[in-house]
GROMACS .gro file of C-alpha atoms in nm:
model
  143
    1UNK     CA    1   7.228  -5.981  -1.683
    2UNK     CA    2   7.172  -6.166  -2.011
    3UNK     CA    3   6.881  -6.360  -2.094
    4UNK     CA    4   6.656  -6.236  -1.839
    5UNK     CA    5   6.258  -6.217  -1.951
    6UNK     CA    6   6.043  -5.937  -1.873
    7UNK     CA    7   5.668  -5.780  -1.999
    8UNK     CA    8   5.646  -5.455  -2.105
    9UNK     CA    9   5.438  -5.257  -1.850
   10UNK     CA   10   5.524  -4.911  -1.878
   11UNK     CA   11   5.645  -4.733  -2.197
   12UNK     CA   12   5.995  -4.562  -2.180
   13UNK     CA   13   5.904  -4.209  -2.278
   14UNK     CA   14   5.593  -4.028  -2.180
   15UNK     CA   15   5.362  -4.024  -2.465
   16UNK     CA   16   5.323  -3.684  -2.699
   17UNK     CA   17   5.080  -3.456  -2.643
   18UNK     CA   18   4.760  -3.474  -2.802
   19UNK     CA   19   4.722  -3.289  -3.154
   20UNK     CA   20   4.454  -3.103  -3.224
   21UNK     CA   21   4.315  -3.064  -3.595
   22UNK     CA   22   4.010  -2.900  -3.768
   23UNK     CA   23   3.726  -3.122  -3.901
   24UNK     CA   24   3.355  -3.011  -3.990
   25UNK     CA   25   3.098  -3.123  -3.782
   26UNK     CA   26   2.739  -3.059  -3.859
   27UNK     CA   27   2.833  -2.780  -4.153
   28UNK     CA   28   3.082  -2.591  -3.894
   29UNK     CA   29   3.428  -2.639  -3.811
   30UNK     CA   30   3.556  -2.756  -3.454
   31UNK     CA   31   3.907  -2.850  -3.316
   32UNK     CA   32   3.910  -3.187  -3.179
   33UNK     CA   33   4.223  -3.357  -3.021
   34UNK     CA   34   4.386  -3.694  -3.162
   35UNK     CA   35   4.337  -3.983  -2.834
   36UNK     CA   36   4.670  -4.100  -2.720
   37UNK     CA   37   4.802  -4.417  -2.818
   38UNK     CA   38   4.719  -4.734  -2.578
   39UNK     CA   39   4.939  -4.824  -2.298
   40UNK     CA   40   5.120  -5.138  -2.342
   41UNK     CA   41   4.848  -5.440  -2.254
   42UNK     CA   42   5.163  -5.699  -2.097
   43UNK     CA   43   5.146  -5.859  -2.460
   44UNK     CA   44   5.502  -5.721  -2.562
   45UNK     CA   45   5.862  -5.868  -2.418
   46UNK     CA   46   6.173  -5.810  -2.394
   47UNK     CA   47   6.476  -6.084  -2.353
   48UNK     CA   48   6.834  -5.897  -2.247
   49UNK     CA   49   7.116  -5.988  -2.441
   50UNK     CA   50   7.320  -5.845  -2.234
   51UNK     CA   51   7.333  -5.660  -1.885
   52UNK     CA   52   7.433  -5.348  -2.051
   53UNK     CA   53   7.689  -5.151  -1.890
   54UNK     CA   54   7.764  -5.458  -1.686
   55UNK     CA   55   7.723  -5.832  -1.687
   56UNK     CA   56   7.774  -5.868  -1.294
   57UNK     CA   57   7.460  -6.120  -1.127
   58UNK     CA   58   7.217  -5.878  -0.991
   59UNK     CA   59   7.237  -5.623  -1.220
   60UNK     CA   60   6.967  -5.551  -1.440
   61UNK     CA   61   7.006  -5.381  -1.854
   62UNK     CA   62   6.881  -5.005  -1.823
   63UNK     CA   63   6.633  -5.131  -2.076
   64UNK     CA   64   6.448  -5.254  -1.810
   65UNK     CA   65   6.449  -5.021  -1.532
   66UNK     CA   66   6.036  -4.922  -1.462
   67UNK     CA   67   5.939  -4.984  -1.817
   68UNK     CA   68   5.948  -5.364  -1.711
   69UNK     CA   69   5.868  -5.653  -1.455
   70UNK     CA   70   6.131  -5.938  -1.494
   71UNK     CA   71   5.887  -6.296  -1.520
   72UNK     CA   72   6.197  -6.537  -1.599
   73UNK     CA   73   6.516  -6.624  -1.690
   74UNK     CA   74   6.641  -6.829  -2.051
   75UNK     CA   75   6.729  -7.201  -1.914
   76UNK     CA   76   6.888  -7.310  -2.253
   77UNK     CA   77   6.860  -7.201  -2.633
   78UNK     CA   78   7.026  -6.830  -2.552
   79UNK     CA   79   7.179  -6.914  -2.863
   80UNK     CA   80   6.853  -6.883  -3.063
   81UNK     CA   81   6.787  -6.542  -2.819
   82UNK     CA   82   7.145  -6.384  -2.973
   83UNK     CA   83   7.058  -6.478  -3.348
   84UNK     CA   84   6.742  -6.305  -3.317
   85UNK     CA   85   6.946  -6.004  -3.165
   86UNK     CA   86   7.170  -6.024  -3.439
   87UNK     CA   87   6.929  -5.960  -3.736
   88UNK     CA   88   6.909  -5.673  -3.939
   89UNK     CA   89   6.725  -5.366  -3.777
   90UNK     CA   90   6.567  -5.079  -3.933
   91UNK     CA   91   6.799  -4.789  -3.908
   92UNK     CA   92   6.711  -4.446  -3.667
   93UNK     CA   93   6.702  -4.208  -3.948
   94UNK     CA   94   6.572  -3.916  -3.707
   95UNK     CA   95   6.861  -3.745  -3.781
   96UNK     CA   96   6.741  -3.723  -4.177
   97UNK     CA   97   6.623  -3.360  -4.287
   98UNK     CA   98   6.369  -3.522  -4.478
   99UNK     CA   99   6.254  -3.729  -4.156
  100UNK     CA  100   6.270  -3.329  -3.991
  101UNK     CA  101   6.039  -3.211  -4.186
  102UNK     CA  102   5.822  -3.456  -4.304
  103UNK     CA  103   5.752  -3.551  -3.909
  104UNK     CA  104   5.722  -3.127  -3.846
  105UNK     CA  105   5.386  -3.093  -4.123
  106UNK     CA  106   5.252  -3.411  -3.921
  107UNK     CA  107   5.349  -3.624  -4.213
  108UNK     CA  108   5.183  -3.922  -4.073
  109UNK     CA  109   5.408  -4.163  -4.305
  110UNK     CA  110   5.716  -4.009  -4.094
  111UNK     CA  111   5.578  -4.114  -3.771
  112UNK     CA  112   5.500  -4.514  -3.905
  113UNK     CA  113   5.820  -4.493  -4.018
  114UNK     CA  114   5.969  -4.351  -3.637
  115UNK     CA  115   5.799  -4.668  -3.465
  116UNK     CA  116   5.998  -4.902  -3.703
  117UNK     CA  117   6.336  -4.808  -3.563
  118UNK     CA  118   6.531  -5.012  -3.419
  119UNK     CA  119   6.281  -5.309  -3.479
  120UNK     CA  120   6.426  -5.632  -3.718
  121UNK     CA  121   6.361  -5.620  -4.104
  122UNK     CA  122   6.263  -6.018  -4.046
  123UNK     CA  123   5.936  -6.071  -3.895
  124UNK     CA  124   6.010  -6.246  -3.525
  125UNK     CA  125   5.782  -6.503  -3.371
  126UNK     CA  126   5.799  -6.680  -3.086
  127UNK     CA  127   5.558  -7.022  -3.192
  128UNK     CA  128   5.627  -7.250  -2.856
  129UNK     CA  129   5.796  -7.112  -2.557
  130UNK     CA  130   5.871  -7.297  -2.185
  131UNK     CA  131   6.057  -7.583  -2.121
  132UNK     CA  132   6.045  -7.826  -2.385
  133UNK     CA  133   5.999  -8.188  -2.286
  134UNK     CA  134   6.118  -8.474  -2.478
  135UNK     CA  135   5.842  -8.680  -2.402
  136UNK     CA  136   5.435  -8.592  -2.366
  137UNK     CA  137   5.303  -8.641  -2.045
  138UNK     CA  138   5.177  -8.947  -1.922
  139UNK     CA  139   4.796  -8.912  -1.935
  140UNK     CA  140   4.645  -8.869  -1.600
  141UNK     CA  141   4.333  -9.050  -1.455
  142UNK     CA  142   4.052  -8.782  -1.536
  143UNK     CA  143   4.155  -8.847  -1.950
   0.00000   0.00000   0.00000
């Protein structure tokens, strides 16, 4: 269903194996393995532009199935939420023979460039979020 609001809790695809490399150590040489990358810490989101396969109530974009926990729903400005969904986004060139190799001798360059796919060219921030009063509060007593 479109504009739902979830956290990231769970990243979609299990996370690559450690690599192991050589490094010197005390005037020898020993293998030690790469840690894996952190787990996501609830600071990324996701808004759903659409429900996917199917915009029927109660249905839920694939996107979100146990990568995510739904917190809230868009009350107005979905038209700001479908602008930033319409920006530019770098394009998946996995399929490149260049990418092939280049991510194949560990090319570290190959995988910065892997985690920008799919992400906007523009940088995205969301500055004030919530429901936007017209008015400040009234101070209360304790001020």
């Amino acid at each position: 269903r479109a504009g739902l609001v979830s956290l990231t809790v769970e990243r979609g695809a299990p996370p690559p194996p450690p690599k192991e490399r050589l490094v010197s150590m005390n005037g020898k040489f020993v293998t030690v393995k790469d840690p894996p990358p952190p787990g996501p810490n609830g600071t990324g989101f996701v808004v759903t532009v659409s429900g996917g396969a199917s915009d029927t109530p109660g249905e839920t974009a694939d996107i979100l199935d146990r990568t995510n926990v739904v917190v809230g729903t868009v009350l107005e400005g979905m038209d700001v939420v479908e602008a930033i969904a319409a920006l530019p986004t770098v394009k998946d060139n996995s399929s490149s023979p260049f990418f092939a190799v280049a991510k194949s001798i560990g090319d570290k360059r190959a995988t910065v460039a892997e985690q920008a796919f799919g992400k906007p060219f523009a940088k995205v921030t969301v500055a004030r979020c919530g429901i936007v009063r017209d008015e400040p509060p009234a101070p209360s007593e304790t001020e």
